[in-house]
Amino acid sequence: MEAGFGDPAVARLVGWPARVARMVEVEAALGRALASAGVIPAEAAEAIGRACAAEDLDLDALSAEAASASTPVVPLVAALRSRGDELAAAWLHHGATSQDVVDTASALQTRDALDVITGRLEAVGDRCAELADAHRGTVSAGRTLGQQATPITFGLKAARWLGAFDRRIEQARWVRSRVLTVQLGGAAGTCAVYGAAGLAVAEALARELDLAVPDLPWHAERDRIVDLAGALAAIASTVGSVATDLVLLAQSEVGEVREARGAGPSSSAMPHKRNPTHAVAARAASRLALGELSVLIAAAGDHEHERAAGAWQAEWVALPSALARTAGALRRLEDSLRSLEVDADRASLNVDSQQGLTGSEGLAAALTPALGRPDAQALTGRLAASAAHQRRSLADVAAEDAQVTGVLDARALATALDPATALQLASALIDRALATHARTWRQEAP
Amino acid sequence: MEAGFGDPAVARLVGWPARVARMVEVEAALGRALASAGVIPAEAAEAIGRACAAEDLDLDALSAEAASASTPVVPLVAALRSRGDELAAAWLHHGATSQDVVDTASALQTRDALDVITGRLEAVGDRCAELADAHRGTVSAGRTLGQQATPITFGLKAARWLGAFDRRIEQARWVRSRVLTVQLGGAAGTCAVYGAAGLAVAEALARELDLAVPDLPWHAERDRIVDLAGALAAIASTVGSVATDLVLLAQSEVGEVREARGAGPSSSAMPHKRNPTHAVAARAASRLALGELSVLIAAAGDHEHERAAGAWQAEWVALPSALARTAGALRRLEDSLRSLEVDADRASLNVDSQQGLTGSEGLAAALTPALGRPDAQALTGRLAASAAHQRRSLADVAAEDAQVTGVLDARALATALDPATALQLASALIDRALATHARTWRQEAP
Amino acid sequence: MEAGFGDPAVARLVGWPARVARMVEVEAALGRALASAGVIPAEAAEAIGRACAAEDLDLDALSAEAASASTPVVPLVAALRSRGDELAAAWLHHGATSQDVVDTASALQTRDALDVITGRLEAVGDRCAELADAHRGTVSAGRTLGQQATPITFGLKAARWLGAFDRRIEQARWVRSRVLTVQLGGAAGTCAVYGAAGLAVAEALARELDLAVPDLPWHAERDRIVDLAGALAAIASTVGSVATDLVLLAQSEVGEVREARGAGPSSSAMPHKRNPTHAVAARAASRLALGELSVLIAAAGDHEHERAAGAWQAEWVALPSALARTAGALRRLEDSLRSLEVDADRASLNVDSQQGLTGSEGLAAALTPALGRPDAQALTGRLAASAAHQRRSLADVAAEDAQVTGVLDARALATALDPATALQLASALIDRALATHARTWRQEAP
Amino acid sequence: MEAGFGDPAVARLVGWPARVARMVEVEAALGRALASAGVIPAEAAEAIGRACAAEDLDLDALSAEAASASTPVVPLVAALRSRGDELAAAWLHHGATSQDVVDTASALQTRDALDVITGRLEAVGDRCAELADAHRGTVSAGRTLGQQATPITFGLKAARWLGAFDRRIEQARWVRSRVLTVQLGGAAGTCAVYGAAGLAVAEALARELDLAVPDLPWHAERDRIVDLAGALAAIASTVGSVATDLVLLAQSEVGEVREARGAGPSSSAMPHKRNPTHAVAARAASRLALGELSVLIAAAGDHEHERAAGAWQAEWVALPSALARTAGALRRLEDSLRSLEVDADRASLNVDSQQGLTGSEGLAAALTPALGRPDAQALTGRLAASAAHQRRSLADVAAEDAQVTGVLDARALATALDPATALQLASALIDRALATHARTWRQEAP
């Protein structure tokens, strides 16, 4: 059931086969790092490399053994040893502990997943930018607490989404540079077996794998994982919020957007339905991602001593799943936005259908210099109530009111109620978001 | 990575192949129900039954189609129709909506999973009962805020766990009778297509599948799901709490329990380690279950109108996963408890190692009639501080104190400090838990 | 800021002054229970009673001392002792531990809060019943995934809400009988100080306070608290879901309900706005309640040994706050429902505005006997698409289609598209919910 | 009950009186900004300033009105108008919406709270640095999964904590520069009333209040709030994790740390108890903070259109509470760390008490060059099992083993088992953390 809400690419990058491959890669790199730091002979590193190149690992057997051991590394190291010569067996995994291998492999997988997520953020952002630019003139109702408020443009709404996704990129980059960190501490985080060479080994391992070197091993300090979880939560919730807007805009009674689709019904009961399928899936994926992320955040506070008895192990499942679900939320949102048809006519009709009450802020503002804000607001409130009650337009009702006409002539009244008046700044705001987007992506990712 | 924390039996019962099989079963049962209520011809029900008996469904293709449709039912019905004759195709899924089929199939899967979970609760409870009975005389330190407090027995601790699991059974039964409910409402919950026969169809369908009939369709009222989530959360957190106790009791410096194990190391770095592997996995599984359960609880508040746009779809993933993880937490706890070795000697040594300070409550109580509680407590506090400071036993220090000996003779002092004095009620408390356990399981499950 | 989202009555019942009063009440009742079980002299119980009757406790000082001590009971007992005579001081709090007093006082406060919550559930249910009955004929659009689906009545929607609230009552009663349990175990849950009289004291205390007696003390088994949290979460999420429907129905473009209100604007910027203020507050309160409830659920899995070092203390804050917020969510929903104006004309117009596409299920069903479901659905899908595209009614488009008219005469077509056809069962469904509601409240609360 | 888990300073800065004061400050600053941008006369700004200087606001009345209105700004603006002259009344709150005032005031309060939190992070970090430096030679057992693993020093553990808090500072600074952002958009985020001057007004307002200017108003894009919530969650969980270590180290059977304390008991039942009161409170506060933070994270995904109907309002309560609870967690941890007594002798005894099994990694490493890792590990495993079984030291058992003595002479064996061998790098790791700490705090906050 997970397939519709995840990201197949990320699921592949963070799944069990990839985990095993990454752990093997870490063992091989550790061999080379140990040799480069003079801890083991160069031939040992080569022998380890050959053992790690074996392609006949039985993933199912490893999975079963890992499930009953405390760690997947114990059976993996045994399997690799049986594939190597004596020299490889002698020095494989030298001085390392399971968590070194699991956490470093996890960092590599996280990097892969973040690459996909970053790409999806860019794609979603690009599409928002297109929509923002294309619809800078598409007047529609701004809505607060579900009520029409004042006019906006659909482009401005898309520009706000764009701004949020560009901020997400910025944060993803910040987190990436902090969370993609090698783990190497040995049994209790002292690099005990390497003697004085410990730092050199850690640095060499990091170079091999293109990861950062932390000040200290971080077996039990999982605040970096919370940083990552926070970044993913912000992405997932941003997706959720945009998808919610799409679902609301696609409602039958609003109809300002719809997802174009190919052949085939989207309901098993109702032939006429045009459900915003992708946006719905994006909302579901967002919720699912937040569930796994809550596991990571809660667990981070319970890492005991030098290695946790439960909180760490929960990460093994929750982190890959959270990455896949977050990417899935972006994927489905991207599908929704790419297929999006914006109905500018309907947007305009919707504004009109409310007796032009979205003009009330503008009318009150125009009356304010003469009447002061309290009286201007009170008068506009009365006019709006009349318009609503009589189902006539605010413009007509206002034009008949002596207090209004005493202050505003017909042209000034029309100007006050014209959405264009309220939207003088909208295009400039959109341009700010577009400029930030361009700047965000010109910048090289760290 | 999920394998070590889930329950293979439940994973099978709630997985995609089982979901498809259950949805097919619902469609077949619906055919019979419609015929029995006179809505469709009996031959149509038979034809539907034959279409549903086909065993050549392509699960991967269905999964892919389901992932891109709004619902797995649209491609499933299409596939079944292509397997049936004209009569089957004409009446298959008649009057139903996707959610009817998904929710009813989910109820059937939930029933299967709850059966396993109930069995595991019974097994865990039985083992707790064994431990409670066998260790009713195993004196050990009661600990509050991590500090030794007054003596308990290990049996009493196990009895408290037992009580919690028996309460969990009671709640699981309560929830089961409420959540295992048929869903049948058609497009918007009105059973519109069946006319006046709607209730009869729902009742017949429920009879076919041995589920309860709700007053009304509950497409968007997911409070039953929260009831289920609450029950599972209480199970998962009870597992977590017991597993935490096991991990704490297994600490090197406490050593009152350990998990026996077969051959093979449990650490890739430290040959001497005897990790409480199962208890650790149980804690991790408990955390993972709570993550999925938080999705169900949060989603329940957001089901819009007659069918939710996201909150419902999130259930498709979160509910099966929560069931499997909760069952997995129980499974690993059961493994831990079954392999548990209790070290009564070590428990006794631990009490002694603290200068017998766990006797302070008893000493103060014995002094209270003569000195009043404030003075009795103050005096005992001073004696305890001396004992701790001098690393002598509280008994010795008290025996030298004139205020004490003025009130208690040597025998009374010994009685006051004897754990047996503090434990007069412990066996009776254990018996209460055992009696409740017996009563809980004599009672037939509903 | 909390005031708008809580419940002043509950806030008072669960606040600090009430907590102190309830703890004092527990100490006094414990004195009487000890005397009745023959553990302390009757005069001591009377003296304790007099000390506990003192009304000059300095709540602020107690709060400050409690904040720096591990427990509020240490300073409270000291303060009470200073108010009593020697006999009271000698026997006050005899054999009890802080958690006995805090947990038992908390049970009393929880009972008070549950009384209010139950009352609010009844009031909300009664109002839903009124709406269900009054609007059984108010045809409106059923909506799935935000799209108009088939016709329902507003009364049916209210009946579904009613059913959920009646189930909440049923669960609240179930939980109440399990969670309102005395706590009495002494330092580590063995009732050590009372010797063989321990059970008698616990039973007497429970009688004094009208609480249940547990099999064993439950200092560290907090599964009952999860039961309570689950019940509150189901209430809060049900409120959230109903409030979401109200906000959606009140949208400018839907306008089927609105909250009546007195004088005064609800926006500081827009004179015309009529925000669904109460429903919005109910949604916020629901979210806030779920936050505190997540603390209770997460903490329950971490109660170490015989008393937790952190998880228990978090309950002191999270439980009262969760009760107040849950009650507040109900309060604001009640305000919303009481002030609700249902616009039946608008509901009807909304159905019409969608070209009568909500009739598509009915049309397809009417065509099914002749064409089989696949062809009936496909034909209806084509007609619906034409109607939507041409902005004509489905009835008109269908009436011109030869395939339709070959099967259905004008009268049959009209019947197929008439909402009344789809709603044959709606009134019966409402009656089922009303009958359950009556039955739920005739039944005496346990 | 909240007092022990919050931070009085932060509670004051984020409470209702401060909220009102900050909202008034925003209205006054808006007046000046409007004047500086030429939107209103300079005299109007002055008049507004005078109205805002009034000190007679009735906070309770405002709170009550705010609770029943949709927003606290409606009654506040009314109250301020009644305090100003006509000119002030005419232009007060001109062009702004409630959310502009609430969000900007919230940013100011958040800044105040973050200042306190940053100060607390520095204090906690400084104390960790002291402990790291002072205890760089305090050998103790490293523990993984609750089992003694290999030797560490207490200083190294403190250095790891230090590293986490320094990373928290770094993130707090990053978030601070992004979340302390002015909000100004008017009714629907278009700055409609200000015409082309909108950006100038926003910039002037930001200057007045020393906040950043966002590209666009962010009424419904709450990803910045998730950034803040993520940062606070990482702080709270880091506190929780360190406090958990303290509670575990303070256990009676471990006894490596304790909180010094003044007079007075910490238990109402047990005179001898020395509970780690502050660490316990820090754990509770951490949990409570995470509850409120989960509200912020969940709500962020549900902000509809241009202003949310529920999700935003929940922030009003959850954000101040989360800030106070996070600061409270730090406060209690600081109290714990400041009062911490480290018992180096006990730490050393604890290592010895386990037959020196923490030397097994070192022994296996020393045997590896000769035997290869598999045989070295297997041999060490057998020796460790013998030592544990015979309750003799690993050193003695190893010294008698022919395979060992064939490879290692007495001196080499002693070196292999000497904790100093395993800890060659520990001091350098501590220095790295200390250097980062110094660098972190030399750096100016952005």
Coordinates of N, CA, C and O in Angstrom, one line a residue, chain B residues 291-326:
Chain B
G291 N 4.8 5.7 16.4 CA 4.9 6.7 15.2 C 3.8 6.5 14.3 O 3.1 7.4 13.9
E292 N 3.5 5.3 13.9 CA 2.4 5.0 13.0 C 1.0 5.3 13.6 O 0.1 5.8 13.0
L293 N 0.9 5.0 14.9 CA -0.3 5.3 15.6 C -0.6 6.8 15.7 O -1.7 7.2 15.7
S294 N 0.5 7.6 15.8 CA 0.3 9.0 15.9 C -0.3 9.5 14.5 O -1.1 10.5 14.5
V295 N 0.0 8.9 13.5 CA -0.6 9.2 12.2 C -2.1 9.0 12.2 O -2.9 9.8 11.8
L296 N -2.5 7.8 12.7 CA -3.9 7.5 12.8 C -4.7 8.4 13.7 O -5.8 8.9 13.3
I297 N -4.1 8.8 14.8 CA -4.8 9.7 15.7 C -4.9 11.1 15.1 O -6.0 11.7 15.2
A298 N -3.8 11.5 14.6 CA -3.9 12.9 14.0 C -4.8 12.9 12.8 O -5.5 13.9 12.6
A299 N -4.8 11.9 12.0 CA -5.6 11.9 10.8 C -7.1 11.9 11.1 O -7.9 12.5 10.4
A300 N -7.5 11.3 12.2 CA -8.9 11.1 12.5 C -9.6 12.4 12.6 O -10.8 12.5 12.4
G301 N -8.9 13.5 13.0 CA -9.6 14.8 13.1 C -9.7 15.5 11.9 O -10.2 16.7 11.9
D302 N -9.3 15.0 10.8 CA -9.3 15.7 9.5 C -10.1 15.1 8.4 O -9.8 15.3 7.2
H303 N -11.0 14.2 8.7 CA -11.8 13.6 7.6 C -12.9 14.5 7.2 O -13.9 14.8 7.9
E304 N -12.8 15.1 6.0 CA -13.7 16.1 5.6 C -15.0 15.4 5.0 O -14.9 14.4 4.3
H305 N -16.1 16.1 5.3 CA -17.3 15.8 4.6 C -17.6 14.3 4.6 O -17.5 13.6 5.6
E306 N -17.9 13.7 3.4 CA -18.3 12.3 3.4 C -17.1 11.4 3.0 O -17.3 10.1 3.0
R307 N -16.0 11.9 2.7 CA -14.8 11.1 2.5 C -13.6 12.0 2.5 O -13.6 13.0 1.8
A308 N -12.5 11.6 3.2 CA -11.4 12.5 3.4 C -10.5 12.5 2.2 O -10.3 11.5 1.4
A309 N -9.8 13.7 2.0 CA -8.9 13.8 0.9 C -7.5 13.8 1.4 O -6.8 14.8 1.4
G310 N -7.0 12.7 1.9 CA -5.7 12.5 2.4 C -5.6 11.8 3.7 O -4.8 10.9 3.9
A311 N -6.5 12.2 4.6 CA -6.5 11.5 6.0 C -6.9 10.1 5.9 O -6.3 9.2 6.6
W312 N -7.8 9.8 5.0 CA -8.2 8.3 4.9 C -7.1 7.5 4.2 O -6.7 6.4 4.7
Q313 N -6.6 8.1 3.2 CA -5.5 7.4 2.4 C -4.3 7.1 3.3 O -3.7 6.0 3.1
A314 N -4.0 8.0 4.2 CA -2.9 7.7 5.1 C -3.1 6.5 6.0 O -2.2 5.7 6.3
E315 N -4.4 6.2 6.3 CA -4.7 5.0 7.1 C -4.3 3.7 6.3 O -3.9 2.7 7.0
W316 N -4.3 3.7 5.0 CA -4.0 2.5 4.3 C -2.7 2.0 4.6 O -2.4 0.8 4.6
V317 N -1.7 2.9 4.8 CA -0.4 2.5 5.2 C -0.2 2.4 6.7 O 0.4 1.4 7.2
A318 N -0.7 3.4 7.4 CA -0.3 3.5 8.8 C -1.0 2.4 9.6 O -0.4 1.9 10.6
L319 N -2.2 2.0 9.3 CA -2.9 1.0 10.1 C -2.2 -0.4 10.0 O -1.9 -1.0 11.0
P320 N -2.0 -0.9 8.8 CA -1.3 -2.2 8.7 C 0.1 -2.2 9.4 O 0.5 -3.1 10.1
S321 N 0.8 -1.1 9.1 CA 2.1 -1.0 9.7 C 2.1 -0.9 11.2 O 2.9 -1.6 11.9
A322 N 1.1 -0.2 11.8 CA 1.0 -0.1 13.2 C 0.6 -1.5 13.8 O 1.1 -1.8 14.9
L323 N -0.2 -2.2 13.1 CA -0.6 -3.5 13.7 C 0.7 -4.4 13.7 O 0.9 -5.1 14.7
A324 N 1.4 -4.4 12.6 CA 2.6 -5.3 12.5 C 3.7 -4.9 13.5 O 4.3 -5.7 14.1
R325 N 3.8 -3.6 13.7 CA 4.9 -3.1 14.7 C 4.4 -3.4 16.1 O 5.3 -3.8 17.0
T326 N 3.2 -3.2 16.4 CA 2.7 -3.5 17.8 C 2.9 -5.0 18.1 O 3.3 -5.4 19.1

